Short mmCIF file of N, CA and C in Angstrom, two decimals:
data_model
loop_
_atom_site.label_atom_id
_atom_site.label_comp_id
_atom_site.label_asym_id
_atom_site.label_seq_id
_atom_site.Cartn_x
_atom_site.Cartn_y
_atom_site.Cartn_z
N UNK A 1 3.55 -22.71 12.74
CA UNK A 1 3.55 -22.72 11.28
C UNK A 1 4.09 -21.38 10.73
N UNK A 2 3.53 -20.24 11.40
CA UNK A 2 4.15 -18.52 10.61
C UNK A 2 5.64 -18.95 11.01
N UNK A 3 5.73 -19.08 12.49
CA UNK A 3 7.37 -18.82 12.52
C UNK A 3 8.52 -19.70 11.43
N UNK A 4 7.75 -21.08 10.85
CA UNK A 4 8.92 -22.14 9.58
C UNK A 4 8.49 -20.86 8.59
N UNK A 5 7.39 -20.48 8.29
CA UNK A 5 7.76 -19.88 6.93
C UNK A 5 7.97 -17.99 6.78
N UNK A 6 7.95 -17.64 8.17
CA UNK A 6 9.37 -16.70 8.35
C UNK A 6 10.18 -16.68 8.32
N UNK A 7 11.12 -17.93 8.41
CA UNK A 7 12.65 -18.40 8.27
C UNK A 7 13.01 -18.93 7.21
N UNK A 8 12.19 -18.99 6.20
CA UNK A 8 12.47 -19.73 4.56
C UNK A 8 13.10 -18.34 3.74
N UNK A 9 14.17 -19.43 3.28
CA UNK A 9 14.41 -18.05 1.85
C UNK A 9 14.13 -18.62 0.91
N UNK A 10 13.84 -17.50 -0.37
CA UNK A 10 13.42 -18.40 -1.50
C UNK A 10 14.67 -17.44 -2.72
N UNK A 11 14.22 -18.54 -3.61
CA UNK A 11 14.97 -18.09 -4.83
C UNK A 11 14.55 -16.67 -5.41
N UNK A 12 15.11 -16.09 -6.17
CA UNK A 12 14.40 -14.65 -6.79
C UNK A 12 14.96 -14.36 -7.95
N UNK A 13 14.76 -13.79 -8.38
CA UNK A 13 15.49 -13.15 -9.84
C UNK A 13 16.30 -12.13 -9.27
N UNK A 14 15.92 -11.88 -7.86
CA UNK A 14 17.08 -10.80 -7.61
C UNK A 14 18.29 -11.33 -6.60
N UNK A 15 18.49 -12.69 -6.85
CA UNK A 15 18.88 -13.68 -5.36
C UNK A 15 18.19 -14.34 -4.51
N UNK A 16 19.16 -14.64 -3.81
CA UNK A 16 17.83 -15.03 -2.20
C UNK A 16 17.77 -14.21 -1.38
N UNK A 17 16.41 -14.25 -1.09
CA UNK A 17 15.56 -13.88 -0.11
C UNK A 17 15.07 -14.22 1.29
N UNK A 18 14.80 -13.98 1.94
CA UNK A 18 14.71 -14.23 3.07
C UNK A 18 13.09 -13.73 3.47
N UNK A 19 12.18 -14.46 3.97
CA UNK A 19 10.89 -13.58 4.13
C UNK A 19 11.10 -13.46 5.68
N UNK A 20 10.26 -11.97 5.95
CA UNK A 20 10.50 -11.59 7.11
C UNK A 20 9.06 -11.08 7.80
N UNK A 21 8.86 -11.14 9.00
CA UNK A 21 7.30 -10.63 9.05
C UNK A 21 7.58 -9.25 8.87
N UNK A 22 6.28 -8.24 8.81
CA UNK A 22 6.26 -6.78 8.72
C UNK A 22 6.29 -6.26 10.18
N UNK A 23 7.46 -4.94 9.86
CA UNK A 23 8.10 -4.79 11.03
C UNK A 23 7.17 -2.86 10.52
N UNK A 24 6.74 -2.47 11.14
CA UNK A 24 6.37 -1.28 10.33
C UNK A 24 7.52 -0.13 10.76
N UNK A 25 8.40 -0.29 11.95
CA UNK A 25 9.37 0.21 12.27
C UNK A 25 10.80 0.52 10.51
N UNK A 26 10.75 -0.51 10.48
CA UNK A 26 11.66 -1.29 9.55
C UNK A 26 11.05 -0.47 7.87
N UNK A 27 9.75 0.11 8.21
CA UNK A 27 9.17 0.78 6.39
C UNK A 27 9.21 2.25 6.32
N UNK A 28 10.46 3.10 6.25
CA UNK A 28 10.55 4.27 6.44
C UNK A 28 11.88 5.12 5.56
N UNK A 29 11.55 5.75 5.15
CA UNK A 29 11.88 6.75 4.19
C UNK A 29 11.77 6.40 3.02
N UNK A 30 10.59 5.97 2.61
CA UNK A 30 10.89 5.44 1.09
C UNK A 30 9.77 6.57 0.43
N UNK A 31 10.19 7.23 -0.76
CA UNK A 31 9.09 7.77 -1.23
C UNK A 31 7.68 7.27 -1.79
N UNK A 32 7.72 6.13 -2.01
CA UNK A 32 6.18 5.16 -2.02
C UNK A 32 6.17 4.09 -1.40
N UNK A 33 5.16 4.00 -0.54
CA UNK A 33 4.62 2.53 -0.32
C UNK A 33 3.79 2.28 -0.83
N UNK A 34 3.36 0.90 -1.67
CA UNK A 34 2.25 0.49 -2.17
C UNK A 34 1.69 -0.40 -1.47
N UNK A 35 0.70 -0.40 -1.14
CA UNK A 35 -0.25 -1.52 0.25
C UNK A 35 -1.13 -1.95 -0.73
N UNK A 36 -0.68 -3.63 -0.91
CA UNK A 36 -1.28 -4.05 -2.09
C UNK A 36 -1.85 -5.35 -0.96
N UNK A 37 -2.48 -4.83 -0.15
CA UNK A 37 -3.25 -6.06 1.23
C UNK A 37 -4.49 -5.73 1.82
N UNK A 38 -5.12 -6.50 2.77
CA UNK A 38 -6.42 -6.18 2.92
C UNK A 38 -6.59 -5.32 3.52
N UNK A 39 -8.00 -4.60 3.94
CA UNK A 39 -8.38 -3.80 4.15
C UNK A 39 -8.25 -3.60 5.75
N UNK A 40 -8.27 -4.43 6.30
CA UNK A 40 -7.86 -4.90 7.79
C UNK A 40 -6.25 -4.31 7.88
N UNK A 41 -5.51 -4.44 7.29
CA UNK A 41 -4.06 -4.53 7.32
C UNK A 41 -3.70 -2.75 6.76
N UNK A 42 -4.57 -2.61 6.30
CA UNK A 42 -4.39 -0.61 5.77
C UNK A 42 -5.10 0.26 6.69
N UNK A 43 -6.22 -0.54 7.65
CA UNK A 43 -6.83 0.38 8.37
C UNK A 43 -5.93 0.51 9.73
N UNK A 44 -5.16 -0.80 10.28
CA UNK A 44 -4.41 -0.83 10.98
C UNK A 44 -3.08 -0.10 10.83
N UNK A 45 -2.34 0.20 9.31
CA UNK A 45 -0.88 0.55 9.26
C UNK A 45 -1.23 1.71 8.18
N UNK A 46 -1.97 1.80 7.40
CA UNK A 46 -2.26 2.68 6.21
C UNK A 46 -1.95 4.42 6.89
N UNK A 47 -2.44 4.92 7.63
CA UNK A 47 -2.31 6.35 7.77
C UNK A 47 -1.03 6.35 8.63
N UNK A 48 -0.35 5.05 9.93
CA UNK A 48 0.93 5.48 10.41
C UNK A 48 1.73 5.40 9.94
N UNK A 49 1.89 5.12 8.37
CA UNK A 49 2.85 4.60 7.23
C UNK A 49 3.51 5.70 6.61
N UNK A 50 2.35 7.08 6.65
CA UNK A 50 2.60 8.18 6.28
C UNK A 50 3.05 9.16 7.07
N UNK A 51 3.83 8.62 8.15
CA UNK A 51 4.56 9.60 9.06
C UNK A 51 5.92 9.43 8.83
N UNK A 52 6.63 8.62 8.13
CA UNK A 52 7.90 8.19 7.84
C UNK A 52 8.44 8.13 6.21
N UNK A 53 6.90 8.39 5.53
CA UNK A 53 7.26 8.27 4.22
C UNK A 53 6.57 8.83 3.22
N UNK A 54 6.85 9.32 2.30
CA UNK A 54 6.49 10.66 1.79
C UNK A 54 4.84 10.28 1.07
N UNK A 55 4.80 8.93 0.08
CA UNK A 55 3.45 8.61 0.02
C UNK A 55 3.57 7.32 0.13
N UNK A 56 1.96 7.21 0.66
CA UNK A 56 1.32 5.61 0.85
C UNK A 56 0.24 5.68 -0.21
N UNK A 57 0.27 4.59 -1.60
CA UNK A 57 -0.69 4.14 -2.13
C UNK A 57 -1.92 2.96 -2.24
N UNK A 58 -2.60 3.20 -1.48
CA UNK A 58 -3.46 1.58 -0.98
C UNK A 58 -4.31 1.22 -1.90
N UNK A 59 -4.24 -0.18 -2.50
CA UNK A 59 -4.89 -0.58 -3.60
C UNK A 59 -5.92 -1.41 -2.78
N UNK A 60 -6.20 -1.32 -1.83
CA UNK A 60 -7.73 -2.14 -0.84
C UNK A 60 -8.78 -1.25 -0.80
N UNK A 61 -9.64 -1.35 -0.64
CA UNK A 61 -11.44 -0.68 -0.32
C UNK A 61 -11.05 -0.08 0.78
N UNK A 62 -10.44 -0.20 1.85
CA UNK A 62 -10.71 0.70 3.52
C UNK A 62 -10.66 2.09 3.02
N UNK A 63 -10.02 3.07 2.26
CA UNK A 63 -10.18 4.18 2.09
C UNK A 63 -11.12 4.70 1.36
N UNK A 64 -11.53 3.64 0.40
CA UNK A 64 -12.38 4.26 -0.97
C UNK A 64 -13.56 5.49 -0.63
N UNK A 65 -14.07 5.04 0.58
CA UNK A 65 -15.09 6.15 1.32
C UNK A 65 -14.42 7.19 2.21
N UNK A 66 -13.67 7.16 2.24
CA UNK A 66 -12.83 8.14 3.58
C UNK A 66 -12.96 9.68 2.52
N UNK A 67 -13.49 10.68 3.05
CA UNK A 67 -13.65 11.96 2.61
C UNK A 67 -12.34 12.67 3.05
N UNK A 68 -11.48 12.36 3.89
CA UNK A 68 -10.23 12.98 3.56
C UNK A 68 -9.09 12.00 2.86
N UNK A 69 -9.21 11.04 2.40
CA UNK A 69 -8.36 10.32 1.75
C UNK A 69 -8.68 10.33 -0.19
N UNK A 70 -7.88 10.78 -0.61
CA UNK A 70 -8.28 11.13 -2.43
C UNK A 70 -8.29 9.94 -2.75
N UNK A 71 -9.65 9.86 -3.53
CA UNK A 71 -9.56 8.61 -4.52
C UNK A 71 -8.60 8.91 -6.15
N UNK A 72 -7.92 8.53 -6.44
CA UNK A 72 -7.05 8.46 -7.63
C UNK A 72 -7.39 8.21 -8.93
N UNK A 73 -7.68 8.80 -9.52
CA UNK A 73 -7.75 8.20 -10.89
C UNK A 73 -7.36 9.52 -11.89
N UNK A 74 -5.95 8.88 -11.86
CA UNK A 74 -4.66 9.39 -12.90
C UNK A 74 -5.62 10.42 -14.02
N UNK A 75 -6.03 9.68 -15.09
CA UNK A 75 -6.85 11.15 -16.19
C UNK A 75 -7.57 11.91 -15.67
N UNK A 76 -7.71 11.76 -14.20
CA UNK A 76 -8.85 12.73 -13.56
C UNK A 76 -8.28 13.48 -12.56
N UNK A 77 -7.65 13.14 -11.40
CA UNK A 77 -7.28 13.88 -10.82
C UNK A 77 -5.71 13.39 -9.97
N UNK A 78 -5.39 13.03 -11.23
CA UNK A 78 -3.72 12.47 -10.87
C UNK A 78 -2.44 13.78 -10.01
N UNK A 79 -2.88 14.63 -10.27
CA UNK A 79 -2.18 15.88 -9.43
C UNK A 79 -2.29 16.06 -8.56
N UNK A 80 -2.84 15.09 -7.53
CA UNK A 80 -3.64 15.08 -5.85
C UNK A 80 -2.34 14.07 -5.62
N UNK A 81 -1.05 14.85 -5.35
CA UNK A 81 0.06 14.19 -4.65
C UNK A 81 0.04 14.54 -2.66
N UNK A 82 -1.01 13.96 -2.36
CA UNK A 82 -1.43 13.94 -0.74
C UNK A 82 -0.49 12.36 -0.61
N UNK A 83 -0.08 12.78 0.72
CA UNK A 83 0.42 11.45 2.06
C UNK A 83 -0.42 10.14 1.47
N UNK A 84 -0.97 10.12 1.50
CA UNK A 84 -1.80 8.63 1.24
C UNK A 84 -2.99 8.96 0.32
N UNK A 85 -2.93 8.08 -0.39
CA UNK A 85 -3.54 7.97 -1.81
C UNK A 85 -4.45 6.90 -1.79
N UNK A 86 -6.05 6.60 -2.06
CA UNK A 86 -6.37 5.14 -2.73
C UNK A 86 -6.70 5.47 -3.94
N UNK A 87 -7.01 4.47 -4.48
CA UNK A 87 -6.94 3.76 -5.70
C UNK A 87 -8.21 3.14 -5.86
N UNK A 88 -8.73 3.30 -7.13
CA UNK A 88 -10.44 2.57 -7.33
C UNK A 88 -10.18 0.91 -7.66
N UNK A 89 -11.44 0.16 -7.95
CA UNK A 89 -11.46 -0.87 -8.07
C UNK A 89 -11.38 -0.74 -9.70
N UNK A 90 -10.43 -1.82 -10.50
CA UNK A 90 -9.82 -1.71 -11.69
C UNK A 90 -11.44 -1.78 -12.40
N UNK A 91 -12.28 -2.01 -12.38
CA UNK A 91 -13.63 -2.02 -13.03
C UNK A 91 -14.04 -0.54 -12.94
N UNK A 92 -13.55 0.40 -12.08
CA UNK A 92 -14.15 1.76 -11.98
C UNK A 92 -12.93 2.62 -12.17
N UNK A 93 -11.96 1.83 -12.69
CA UNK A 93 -11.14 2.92 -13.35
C UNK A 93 -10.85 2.88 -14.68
N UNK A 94 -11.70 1.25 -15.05
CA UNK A 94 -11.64 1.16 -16.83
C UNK A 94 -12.43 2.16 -17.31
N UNK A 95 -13.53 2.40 -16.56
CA UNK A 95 -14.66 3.37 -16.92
C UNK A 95 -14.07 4.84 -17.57
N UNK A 96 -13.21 5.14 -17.04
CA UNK A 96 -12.45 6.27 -17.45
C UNK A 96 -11.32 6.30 -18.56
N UNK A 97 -11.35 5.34 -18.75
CA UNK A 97 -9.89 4.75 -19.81
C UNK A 97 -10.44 5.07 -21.70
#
């Protein structure tokens, strides 16, 4: 079943597409990655992501407790431009808004 819908392209607003599995080889030099996936999938690729690319921003829970990983929240301490970044849960960053 993964391998038919690895080989589908779909329509886009930017053309067609082609979906491809994640190659983490293949995610490098970009100045952001945003890891907008589970927490399983950031604890596995989240910190080797940041050896090839200048920042990783993870919008999942696996970091939220990590004492060397900055939690983010822009009016507060948005000047913490570190390798990998998380991000609060949108309910604990309205709090600040």
């Amino acid at each position: 079943m993964l391998q038919k819908i690895l080989q589908n392209k779909i329509d886009t607003p930017f053309g067609e597409k082609t979906i491809i599995a994640f190659d983490e080889n293949q995610c490098s030099g970009f100045d952001f990655v945003f890891l907008c996936v589970s927490g399983s999938f950031s604890e596995k690729y989240g910190k080797s992501l940041t050896k090839n690319n200048e920042h990783v921003i993870d919008n999942s829970s696996y970091f939220r407790y990590d004492d060397d990983i900055p939690l983010v929240i822009p009016e507060i301490n948005g000047f913490k431009a570190l390798e990998l970044l998380s991000l609060p849960t949108l309910t604990a960053l309205l709090q600040y808004w």
